[in-house]
Coordinates of C-alpha atoms in Angstrom, one line a residue:
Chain A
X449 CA 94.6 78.8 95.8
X450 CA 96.7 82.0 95.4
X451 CA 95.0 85.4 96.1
X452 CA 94.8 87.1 92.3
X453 CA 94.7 90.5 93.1
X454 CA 97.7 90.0 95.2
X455 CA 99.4 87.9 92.5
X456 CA 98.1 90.3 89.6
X457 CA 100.0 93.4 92.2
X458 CA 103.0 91.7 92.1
X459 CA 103.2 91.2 88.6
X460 CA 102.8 94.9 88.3
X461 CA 105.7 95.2 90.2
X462 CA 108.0 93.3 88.5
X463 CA 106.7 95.3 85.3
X464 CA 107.7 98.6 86.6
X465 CA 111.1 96.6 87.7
X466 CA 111.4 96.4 84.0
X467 CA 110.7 98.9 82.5
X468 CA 113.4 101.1 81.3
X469 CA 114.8 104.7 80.9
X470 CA 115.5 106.2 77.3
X471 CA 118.8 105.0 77.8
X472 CA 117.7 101.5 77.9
X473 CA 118.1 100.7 81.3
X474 CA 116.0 100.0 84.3
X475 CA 116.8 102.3 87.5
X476 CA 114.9 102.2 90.7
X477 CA 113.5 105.2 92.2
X478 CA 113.1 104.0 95.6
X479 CA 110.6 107.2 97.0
X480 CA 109.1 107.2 93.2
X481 CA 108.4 103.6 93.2
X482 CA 106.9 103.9 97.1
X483 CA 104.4 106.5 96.1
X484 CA 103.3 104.8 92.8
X485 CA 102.5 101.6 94.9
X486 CA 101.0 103.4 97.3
X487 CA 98.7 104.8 94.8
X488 CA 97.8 101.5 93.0
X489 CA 97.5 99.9 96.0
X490 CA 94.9 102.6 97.0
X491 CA 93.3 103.2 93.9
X492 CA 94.2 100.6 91.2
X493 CA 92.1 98.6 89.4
X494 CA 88.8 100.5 90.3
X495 CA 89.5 100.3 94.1
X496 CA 89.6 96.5 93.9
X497 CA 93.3 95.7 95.4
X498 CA 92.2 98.2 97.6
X499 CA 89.7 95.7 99.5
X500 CA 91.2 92.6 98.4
X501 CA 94.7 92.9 99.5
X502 CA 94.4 95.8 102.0
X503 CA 90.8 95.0 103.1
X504 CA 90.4 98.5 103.5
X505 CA 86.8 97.9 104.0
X506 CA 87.2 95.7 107.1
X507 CA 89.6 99.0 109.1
X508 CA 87.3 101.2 108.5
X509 CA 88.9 102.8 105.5
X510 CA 87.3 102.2 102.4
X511 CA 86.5 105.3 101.5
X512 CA 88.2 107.0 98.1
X513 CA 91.4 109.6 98.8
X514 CA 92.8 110.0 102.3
X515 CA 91.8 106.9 104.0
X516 CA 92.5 104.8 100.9
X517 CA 95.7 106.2 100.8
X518 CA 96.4 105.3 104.8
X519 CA 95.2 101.5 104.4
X520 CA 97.9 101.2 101.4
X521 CA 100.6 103.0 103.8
X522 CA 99.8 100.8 106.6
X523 CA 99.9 97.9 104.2
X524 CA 103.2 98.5 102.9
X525 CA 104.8 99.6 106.4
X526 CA 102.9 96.2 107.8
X527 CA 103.6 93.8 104.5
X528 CA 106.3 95.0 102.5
X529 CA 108.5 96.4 104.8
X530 CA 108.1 93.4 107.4
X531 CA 111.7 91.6 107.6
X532 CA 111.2 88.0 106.4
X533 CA 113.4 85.5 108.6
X534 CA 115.6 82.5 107.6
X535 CA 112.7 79.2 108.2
X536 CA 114.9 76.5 110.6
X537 CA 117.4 74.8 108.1
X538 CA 117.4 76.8 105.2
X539 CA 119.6 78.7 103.5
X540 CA 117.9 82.0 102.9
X541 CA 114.6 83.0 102.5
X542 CA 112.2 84.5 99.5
X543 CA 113.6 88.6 99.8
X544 CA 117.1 87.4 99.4
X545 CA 116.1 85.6 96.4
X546 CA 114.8 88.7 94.9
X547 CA 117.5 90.6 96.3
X548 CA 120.2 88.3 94.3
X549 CA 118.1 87.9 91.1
X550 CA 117.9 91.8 91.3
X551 CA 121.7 92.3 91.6
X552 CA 122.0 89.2 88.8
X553 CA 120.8 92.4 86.3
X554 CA 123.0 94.6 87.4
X555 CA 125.8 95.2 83.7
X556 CA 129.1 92.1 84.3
X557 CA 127.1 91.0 87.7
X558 CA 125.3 87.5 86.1
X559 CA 127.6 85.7 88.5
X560 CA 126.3 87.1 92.0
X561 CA 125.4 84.5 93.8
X562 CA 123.8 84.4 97.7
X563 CA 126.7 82.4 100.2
X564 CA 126.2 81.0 103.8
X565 CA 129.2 80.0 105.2
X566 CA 132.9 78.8 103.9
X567 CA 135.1 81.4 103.2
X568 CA 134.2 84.4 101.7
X569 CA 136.5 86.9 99.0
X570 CA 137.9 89.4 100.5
X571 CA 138.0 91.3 96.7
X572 CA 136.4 94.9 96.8
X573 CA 133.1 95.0 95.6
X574 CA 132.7 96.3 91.7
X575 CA 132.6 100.5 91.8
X576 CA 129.0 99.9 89.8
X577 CA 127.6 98.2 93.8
X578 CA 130.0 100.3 95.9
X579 CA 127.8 102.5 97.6
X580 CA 125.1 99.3 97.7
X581 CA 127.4 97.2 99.3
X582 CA 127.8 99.9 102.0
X583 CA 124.2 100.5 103.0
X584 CA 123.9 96.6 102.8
X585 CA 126.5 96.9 105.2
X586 CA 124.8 99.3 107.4
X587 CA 121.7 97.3 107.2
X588 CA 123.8 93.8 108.5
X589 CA 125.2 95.4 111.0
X590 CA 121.6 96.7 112.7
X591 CA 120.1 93.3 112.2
X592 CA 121.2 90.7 114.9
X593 CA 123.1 87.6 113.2
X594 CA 122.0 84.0 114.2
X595 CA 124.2 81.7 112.6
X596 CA 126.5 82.3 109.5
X597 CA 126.1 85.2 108.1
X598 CA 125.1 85.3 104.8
X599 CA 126.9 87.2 101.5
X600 CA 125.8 87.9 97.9
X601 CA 129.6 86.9 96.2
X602 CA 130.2 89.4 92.8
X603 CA 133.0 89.2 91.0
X604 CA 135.3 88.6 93.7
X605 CA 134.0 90.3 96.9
X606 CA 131.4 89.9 99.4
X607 CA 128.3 92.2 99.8
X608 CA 126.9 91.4 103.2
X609 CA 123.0 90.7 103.7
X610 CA 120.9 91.0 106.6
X611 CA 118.9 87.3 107.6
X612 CA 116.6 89.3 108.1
X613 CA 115.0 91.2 105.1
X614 CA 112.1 92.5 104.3
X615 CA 110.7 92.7 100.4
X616 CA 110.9 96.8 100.3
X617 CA 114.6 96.3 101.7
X618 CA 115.2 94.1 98.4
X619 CA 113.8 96.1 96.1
X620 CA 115.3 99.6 97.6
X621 CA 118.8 97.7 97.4
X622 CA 118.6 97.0 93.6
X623 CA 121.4 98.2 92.0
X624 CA 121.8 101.8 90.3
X625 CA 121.5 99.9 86.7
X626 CA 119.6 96.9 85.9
X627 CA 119.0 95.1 82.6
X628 CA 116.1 94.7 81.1
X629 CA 114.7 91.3 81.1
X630 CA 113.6 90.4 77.5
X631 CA 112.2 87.4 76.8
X632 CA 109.4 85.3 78.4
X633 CA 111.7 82.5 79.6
X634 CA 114.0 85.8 81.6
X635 CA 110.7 87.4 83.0
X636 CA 109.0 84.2 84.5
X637 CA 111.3 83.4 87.0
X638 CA 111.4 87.2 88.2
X639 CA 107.9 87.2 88.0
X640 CA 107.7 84.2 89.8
X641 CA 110.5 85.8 92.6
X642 CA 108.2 89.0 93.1
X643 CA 104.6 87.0 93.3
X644 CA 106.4 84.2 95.7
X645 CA 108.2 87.0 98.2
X646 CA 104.8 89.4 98.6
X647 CA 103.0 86.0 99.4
X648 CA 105.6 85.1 101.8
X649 CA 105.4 89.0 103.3
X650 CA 101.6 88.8 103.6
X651 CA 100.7 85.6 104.9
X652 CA 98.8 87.0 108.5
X653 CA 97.5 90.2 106.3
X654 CA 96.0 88.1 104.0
X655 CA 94.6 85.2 105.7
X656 CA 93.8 88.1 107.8
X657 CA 91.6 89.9 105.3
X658 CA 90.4 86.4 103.4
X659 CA 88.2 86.0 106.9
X660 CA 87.0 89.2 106.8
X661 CA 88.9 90.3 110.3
X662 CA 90.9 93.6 109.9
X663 CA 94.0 92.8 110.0
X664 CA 95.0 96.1 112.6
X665 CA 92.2 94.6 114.9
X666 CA 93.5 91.2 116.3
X667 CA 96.6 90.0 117.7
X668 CA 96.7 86.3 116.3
X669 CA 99.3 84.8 115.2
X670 CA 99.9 83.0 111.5
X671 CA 99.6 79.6 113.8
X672 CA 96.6 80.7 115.0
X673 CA 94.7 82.2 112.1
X674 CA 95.0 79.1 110.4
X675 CA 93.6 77.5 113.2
X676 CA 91.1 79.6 112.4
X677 CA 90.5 79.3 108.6
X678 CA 90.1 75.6 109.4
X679 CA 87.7 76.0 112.4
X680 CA 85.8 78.6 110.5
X681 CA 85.8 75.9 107.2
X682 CA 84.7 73.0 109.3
X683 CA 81.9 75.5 110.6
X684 CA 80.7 75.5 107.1
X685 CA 82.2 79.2 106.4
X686 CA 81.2 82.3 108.4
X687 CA 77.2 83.0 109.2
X688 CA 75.8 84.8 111.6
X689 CA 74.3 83.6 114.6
X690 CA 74.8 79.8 113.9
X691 CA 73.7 76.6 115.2
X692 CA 75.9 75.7 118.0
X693 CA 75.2 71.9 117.2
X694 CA 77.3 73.1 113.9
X695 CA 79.9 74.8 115.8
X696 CA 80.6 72.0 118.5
X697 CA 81.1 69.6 115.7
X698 CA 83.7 71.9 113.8
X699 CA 85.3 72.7 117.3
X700 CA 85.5 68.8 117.8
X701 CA 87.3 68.8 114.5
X702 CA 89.3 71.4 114.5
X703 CA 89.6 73.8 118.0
X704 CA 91.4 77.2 117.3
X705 CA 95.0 77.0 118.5
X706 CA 95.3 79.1 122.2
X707 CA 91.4 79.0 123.1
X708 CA 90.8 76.5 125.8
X709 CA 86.8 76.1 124.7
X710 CA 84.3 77.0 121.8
X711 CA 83.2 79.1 124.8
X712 CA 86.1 80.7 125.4
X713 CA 86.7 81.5 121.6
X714 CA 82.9 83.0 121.2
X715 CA 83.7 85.2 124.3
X716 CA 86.9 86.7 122.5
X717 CA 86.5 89.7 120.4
X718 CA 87.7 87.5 117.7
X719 CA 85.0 85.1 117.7
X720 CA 82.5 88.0 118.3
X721 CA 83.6 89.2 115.2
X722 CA 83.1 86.4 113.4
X723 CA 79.9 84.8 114.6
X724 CA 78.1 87.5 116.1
X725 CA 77.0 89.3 112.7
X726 CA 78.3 93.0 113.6
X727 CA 81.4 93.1 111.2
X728 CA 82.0 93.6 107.4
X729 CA 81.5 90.1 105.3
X730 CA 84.8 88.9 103.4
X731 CA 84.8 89.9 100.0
X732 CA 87.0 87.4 98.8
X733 CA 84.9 83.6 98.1
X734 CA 86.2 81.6 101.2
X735 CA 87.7 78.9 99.2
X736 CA 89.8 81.5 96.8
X737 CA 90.6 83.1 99.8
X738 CA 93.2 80.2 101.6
X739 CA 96.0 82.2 100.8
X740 CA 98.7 80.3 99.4
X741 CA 100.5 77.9 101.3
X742 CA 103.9 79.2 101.4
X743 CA 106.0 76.2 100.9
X744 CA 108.8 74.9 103.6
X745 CA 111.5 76.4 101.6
X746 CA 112.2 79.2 99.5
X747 CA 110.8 79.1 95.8
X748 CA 112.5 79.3 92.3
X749 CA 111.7 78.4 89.0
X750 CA 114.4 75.9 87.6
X751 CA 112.8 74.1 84.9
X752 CA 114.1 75.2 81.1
X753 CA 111.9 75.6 78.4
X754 CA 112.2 72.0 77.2
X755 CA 112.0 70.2 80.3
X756 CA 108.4 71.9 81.1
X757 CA 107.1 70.8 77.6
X758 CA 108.2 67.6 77.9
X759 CA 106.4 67.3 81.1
X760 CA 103.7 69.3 79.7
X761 CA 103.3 66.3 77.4
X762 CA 103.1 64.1 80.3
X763 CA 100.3 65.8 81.8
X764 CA 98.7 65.9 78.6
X765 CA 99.0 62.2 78.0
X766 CA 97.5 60.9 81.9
X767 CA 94.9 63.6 80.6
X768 CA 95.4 66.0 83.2
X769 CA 95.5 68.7 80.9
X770 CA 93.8 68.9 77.5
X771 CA 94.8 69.9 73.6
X772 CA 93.7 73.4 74.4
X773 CA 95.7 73.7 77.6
X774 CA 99.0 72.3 76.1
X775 CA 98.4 74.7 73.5
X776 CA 97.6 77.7 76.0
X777 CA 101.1 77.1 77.8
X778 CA 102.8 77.1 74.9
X779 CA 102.1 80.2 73.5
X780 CA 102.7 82.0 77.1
X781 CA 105.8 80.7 76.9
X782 CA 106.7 82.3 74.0
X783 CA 104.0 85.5 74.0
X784 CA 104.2 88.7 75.8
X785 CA 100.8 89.5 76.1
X786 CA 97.7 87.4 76.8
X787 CA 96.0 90.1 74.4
X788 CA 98.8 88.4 71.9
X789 CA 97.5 85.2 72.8
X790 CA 93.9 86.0 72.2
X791 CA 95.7 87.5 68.3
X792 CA 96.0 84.2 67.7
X793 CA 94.1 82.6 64.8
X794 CA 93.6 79.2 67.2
X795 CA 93.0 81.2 70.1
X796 CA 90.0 83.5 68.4
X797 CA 88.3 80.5 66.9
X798 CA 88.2 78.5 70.6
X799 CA 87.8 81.7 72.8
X800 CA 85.5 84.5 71.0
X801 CA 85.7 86.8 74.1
X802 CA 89.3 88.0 75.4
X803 CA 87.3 87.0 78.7
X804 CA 86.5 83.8 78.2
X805 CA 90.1 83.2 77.6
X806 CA 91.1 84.6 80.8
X807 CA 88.2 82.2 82.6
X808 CA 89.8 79.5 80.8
X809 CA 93.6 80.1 82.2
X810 CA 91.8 79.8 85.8
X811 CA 90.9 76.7 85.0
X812 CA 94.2 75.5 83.7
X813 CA 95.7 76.4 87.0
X814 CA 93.0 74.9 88.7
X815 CA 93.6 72.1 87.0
X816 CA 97.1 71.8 88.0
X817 CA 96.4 72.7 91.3
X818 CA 94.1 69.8 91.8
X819 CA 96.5 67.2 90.7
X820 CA 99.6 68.7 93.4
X821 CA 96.2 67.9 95.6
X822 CA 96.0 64.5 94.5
X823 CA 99.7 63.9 94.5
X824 CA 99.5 64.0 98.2
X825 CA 96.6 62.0 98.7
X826 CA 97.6 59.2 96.6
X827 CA 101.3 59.4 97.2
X828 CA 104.3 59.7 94.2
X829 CA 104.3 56.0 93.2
X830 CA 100.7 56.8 91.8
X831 CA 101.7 59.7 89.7
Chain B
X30 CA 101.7 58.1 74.4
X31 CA 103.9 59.6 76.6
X32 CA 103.9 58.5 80.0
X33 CA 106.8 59.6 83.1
X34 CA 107.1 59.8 86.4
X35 CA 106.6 63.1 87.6
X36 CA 107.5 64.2 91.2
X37 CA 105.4 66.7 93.1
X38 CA 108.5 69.8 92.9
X39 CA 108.4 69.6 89.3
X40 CA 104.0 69.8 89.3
X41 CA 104.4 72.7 91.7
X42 CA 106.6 74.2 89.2
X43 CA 104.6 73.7 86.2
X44 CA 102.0 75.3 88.3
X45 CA 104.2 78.2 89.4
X46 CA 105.3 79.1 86.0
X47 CA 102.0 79.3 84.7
X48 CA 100.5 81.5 87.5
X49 CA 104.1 83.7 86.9
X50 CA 103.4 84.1 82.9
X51 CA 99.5 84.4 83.4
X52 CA 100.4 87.1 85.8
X53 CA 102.8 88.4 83.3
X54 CA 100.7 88.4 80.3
X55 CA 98.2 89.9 82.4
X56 CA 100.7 92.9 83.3
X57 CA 101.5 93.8 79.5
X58 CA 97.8 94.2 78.9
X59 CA 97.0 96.5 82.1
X60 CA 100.2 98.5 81.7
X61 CA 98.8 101.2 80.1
X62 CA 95.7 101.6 82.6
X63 CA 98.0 101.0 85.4
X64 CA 100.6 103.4 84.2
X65 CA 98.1 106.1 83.8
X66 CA 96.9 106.0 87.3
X67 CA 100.4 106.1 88.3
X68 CA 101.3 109.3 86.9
X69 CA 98.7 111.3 86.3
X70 CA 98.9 113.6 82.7
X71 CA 96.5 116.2 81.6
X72 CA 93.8 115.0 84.2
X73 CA 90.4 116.4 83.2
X74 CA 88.3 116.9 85.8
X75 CA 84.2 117.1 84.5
X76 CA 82.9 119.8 86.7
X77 CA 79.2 119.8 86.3
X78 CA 78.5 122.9 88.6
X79 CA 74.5 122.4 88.3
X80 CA 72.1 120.6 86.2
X81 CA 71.8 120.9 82.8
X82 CA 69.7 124.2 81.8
X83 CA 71.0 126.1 84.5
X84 CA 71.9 129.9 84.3
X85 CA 73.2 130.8 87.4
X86 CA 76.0 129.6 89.6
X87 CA 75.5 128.0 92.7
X88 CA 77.9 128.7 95.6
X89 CA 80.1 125.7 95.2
X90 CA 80.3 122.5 93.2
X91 CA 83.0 119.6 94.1
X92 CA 84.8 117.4 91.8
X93 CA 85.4 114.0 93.3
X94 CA 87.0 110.7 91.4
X95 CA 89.6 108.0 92.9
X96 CA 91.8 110.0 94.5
X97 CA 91.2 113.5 93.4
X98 CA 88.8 115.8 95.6
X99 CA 88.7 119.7 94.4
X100 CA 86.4 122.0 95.4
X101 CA 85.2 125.6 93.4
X102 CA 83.7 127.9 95.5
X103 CA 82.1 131.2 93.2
X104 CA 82.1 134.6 94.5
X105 CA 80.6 137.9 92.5
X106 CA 81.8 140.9 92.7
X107 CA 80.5 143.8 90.9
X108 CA 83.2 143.5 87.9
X109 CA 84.6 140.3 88.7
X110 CA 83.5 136.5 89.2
X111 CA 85.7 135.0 91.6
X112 CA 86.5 131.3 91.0
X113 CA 88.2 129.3 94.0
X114 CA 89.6 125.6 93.4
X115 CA 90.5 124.2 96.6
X116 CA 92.0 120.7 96.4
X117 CA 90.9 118.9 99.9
X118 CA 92.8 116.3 101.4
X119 CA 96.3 115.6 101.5
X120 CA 96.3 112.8 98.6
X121 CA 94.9 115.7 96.4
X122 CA 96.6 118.9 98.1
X123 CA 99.5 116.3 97.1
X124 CA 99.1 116.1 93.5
X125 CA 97.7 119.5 92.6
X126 CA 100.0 121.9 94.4
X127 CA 102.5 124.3 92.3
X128 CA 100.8 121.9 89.4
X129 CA 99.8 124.3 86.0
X130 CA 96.4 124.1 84.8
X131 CA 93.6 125.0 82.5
X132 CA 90.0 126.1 83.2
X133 CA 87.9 125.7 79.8
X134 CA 84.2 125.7 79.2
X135 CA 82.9 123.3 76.8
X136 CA 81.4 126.2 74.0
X137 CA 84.8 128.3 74.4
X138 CA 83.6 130.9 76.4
X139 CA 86.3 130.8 79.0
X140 CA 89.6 129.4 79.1
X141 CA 91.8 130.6 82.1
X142 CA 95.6 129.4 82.3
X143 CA 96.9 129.0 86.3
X144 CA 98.8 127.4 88.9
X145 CA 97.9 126.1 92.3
X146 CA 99.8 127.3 95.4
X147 CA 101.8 125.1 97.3
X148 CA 98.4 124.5 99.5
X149 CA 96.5 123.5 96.5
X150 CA 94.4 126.1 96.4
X151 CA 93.9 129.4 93.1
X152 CA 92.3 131.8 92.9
X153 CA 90.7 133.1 89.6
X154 CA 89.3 136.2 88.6
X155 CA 87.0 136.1 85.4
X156 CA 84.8 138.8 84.0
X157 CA 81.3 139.0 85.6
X158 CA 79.2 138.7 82.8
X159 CA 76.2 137.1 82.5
X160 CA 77.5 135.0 79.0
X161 CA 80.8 134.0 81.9
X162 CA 78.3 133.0 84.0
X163 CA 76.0 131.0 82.2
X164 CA 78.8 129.1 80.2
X165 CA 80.5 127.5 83.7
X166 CA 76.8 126.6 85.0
X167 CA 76.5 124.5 81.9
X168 CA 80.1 122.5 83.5
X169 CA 83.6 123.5 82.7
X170 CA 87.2 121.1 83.3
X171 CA 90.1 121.7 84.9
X172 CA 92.8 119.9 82.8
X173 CA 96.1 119.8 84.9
X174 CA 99.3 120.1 82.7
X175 CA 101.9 117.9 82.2
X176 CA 104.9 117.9 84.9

């Protein structure tokens, strides 16, 4: 299960990454767009990204103004501006993604493609990414290189990019001038860039904050927090003060990675935290809250239009999916809005409330997300 | 009916396409309430400076909503009501300094045009009359201009 509000963040991103000037065209104002996260971060949706992806509430620093505005800081030094690294054997990782499907907007630069190893041009770079191609530059250079180094290639040259980048880095090296993206079947995959790279970026925050630890208060490791979610799932979630029959059997099961004893781990600060009653609940429902797991490599869509219906049908027929669902997917493929959706005479008759169609899109990823579940229990020559 | 092989890449992609458009579709329809809270416009601020019914002024009365914190302090003179708005905190010192504004009561009685100082403080002098008086105990707004 992803974390919504994280997700539903993202997405308003990518929005204000495409929205445009009078003239038509999308520019990024990197100190702009840093204070207007800030802000939503700290403030949007009635405080609620506030404690669901900060956890705000678990620092210390719920509290409206100031001290909302200093969790969201501390989130986006932490989060946003953490470098993402290269996973062994891969290519690139999910900033560089954005960073080239950014640069992909940019007027004649459809072509720029990310490059590790071979040759590269040795053209200049287009006048329109001069300047970026000189902070990338400056950036490389500060970042140690392990391996080949890795190049976005446009229109004949070679921009160089860090291994190492962090999702603000992308997004403050978009170029001057971006397209806008206009349909559904252009947004997706940049929505899909954007939700995939702040997932990647806040893995230990938000496993962090999904077990109500503040996330500026422990030292753990990603290895070790899920260690942790496990431990604290085979404990039957987190109670105060429970039976230690109930803990030896979920230590048995699954021990949390660096503690040599259930001792031991109660002793820490950590465990104190968690099983001792003193600290702020969770506010996210434990099973919501397993952040996503961030897959092995990095993550784009590829699938056209076609292709997903036709598999669509395929879900539809092993009835994975129903009527109603084939028909939901369908229109979000072609619709802007979900409010556009709900416009619809179909969609009015089976969903009175604009809410009730939202409950019902859960589901359908639910759904979805309980047969990639079963495809690993049951193996691919059952599918 | 129509039946296929399917391998798990492609289900994880049907899967992340959906949450992608949901989380699209999603972002049209909050735009607007997102946008606003972004960049704040003509922010009213609802000032109730005592309960309904009163007459008189009490010292001070503090506005407080997501983000915004301002204080008005009230000071008589023999001619002259002083009215202080004091933004507090840097979030709000932030957003209301050198920012134009409006001070209106409800009935029309008073309408003051100003500007905060680069601390987010002003200072406004209004006519110490009882009328004055008795119209900004009943609640008055701030409205903060455009740009």
């Amino acid at each position: 299960m992803q974390n919504r509000h994280l997700v539903g963040f993202s997405a308003h991103v990518a929005k204000i990454l495409n929205t445009p000037g009078p003239d038509g065209w999308v520019r990024v104002r990197p100190f702009a767009l840093w204070m207007r996260l800030m802000r939503t971060l700290a403030h949007g949706r009635d405080g609620e990204h506030r404690r669901r992806i900060l956890g705000a509430h678990l620092m210390g620093l719920d509290s409206e103004g100031e001290d909302a505005e200093q969790a969201a800081e501390t989130w986006m030094r932490e989060v946003l501006q953490r470098p993402l690294r290269i996973r062994a054997g891969r290519q690139a990782q999910q900033a560089h993604l954005l960073l080239e499907a950014l640069i992909r907007r940019a007027p004649g630069m459809e072509g720029a493609r990310l490059m590790r190893g071979g040759e590269p041009p040795d053209g200049e770079p287009p006048a329109l990414l001069a300047d970026l191609a000189v902070r990338l530059g400056r950036l490389a250079a500060a970042r140690e290189i392990k391996g080949a180094p890795l190049r976005l290639e446009v229109e004949g040259a070679a921009l160089p990019v860090p291994p190492e980048l962090s999702v603000w880095e992308a997004l403050e090296h978009a170029p001057p001038l971006m397209r806008v993206l206009a349909t559904p079947a252009e947004q997706d995959p940049f929505f899909h860039l954007m939700i995939r790279a702040m997932e990647t970026a806040n893995v230990l925050w938000g496993r962090s904050v999904a077990l109500g630890l503040s996330p500026k208060d422990h030292d753990l490791s990603v290895n070790q927090i899920k260690s942790l979610q496990a431990f604290v799932a085979a404990a039957g979630g987190r109670r105060a003060r429970p039976e230690r029959a109930a803990l030896e059997a979920a230590w048995a099961k699954s021990p949390v990675t660096n503690f040599r004893s259930l001792d031991a781990f109660l002793a820490d600060p950590v465990g104190r935290e968690l099983f001792a009653g003193f600290s702020q609940p969770s506010l996210t429902p434990f099973d919501e809250a397993r952040d996503a797991e961030i897959p092995a490599e990095e993550s784009r869509l590829t699938l056209d239009d076609e292709t997903l219906r036709r598999n669509l049908k395929i879900l539809r027929a092993r009835a994975v999916i129903d009527d109603l669902d084939l028909q939901i997917y369908d229109a979000l493929l072609k619709e802007r809005a979900l409010k556009d959706i709900h416009g619809l005479p179909w969609a009015r008759k089976a969903f009175p409330t604009f809410d009730s169609l939202i409950d019902h899109t859960d589901m359908l990823v639910k759904k979805i997300d309980r047969e990639i579940a079963a495809f690993d229990e049951e193996g691919p020559e059952d599918r | 009916m129509a039946q296929g092989k399917m391998d798990r890449r492609t289900l994880e992609e049907i899967r992340d396409r959906l949450v992608a458009a949901l989380a699209r579709a999603r972002a049209e329809d909050e735009d607007a309430a997102e946008s606003s809270l972004a960049e704040p416009r003509r922010l009213r601020f609802g000032m109730l400076a005592a309960a309904s019914g009163a007459r008189r002024l009490p010292p001070h009365a503090l506005h407080v909503r997501e983000g915004w914190r301002l204080q008005a302090e009230f000071g008589r003179a023999t001619a002259a009501l002083a009215v202080t708005l004091e933004a507090q905190g840097a979030p709000s010192i932030r957003r209301l300094r050198e920012r134009r504004a409006h001070l209106s009561t409800p009935d029309g009685r008073v309408g003051y045009d100003f500007r905060f100082d680069p601390y987010g403080r002003a200072r406004l002098s209004l006519s110490a009359e009882s009328e004055i008086e008795s119209s900004l105990a009943q609640g008055f707004d701030v409205e903060i201009d455009e740009g």
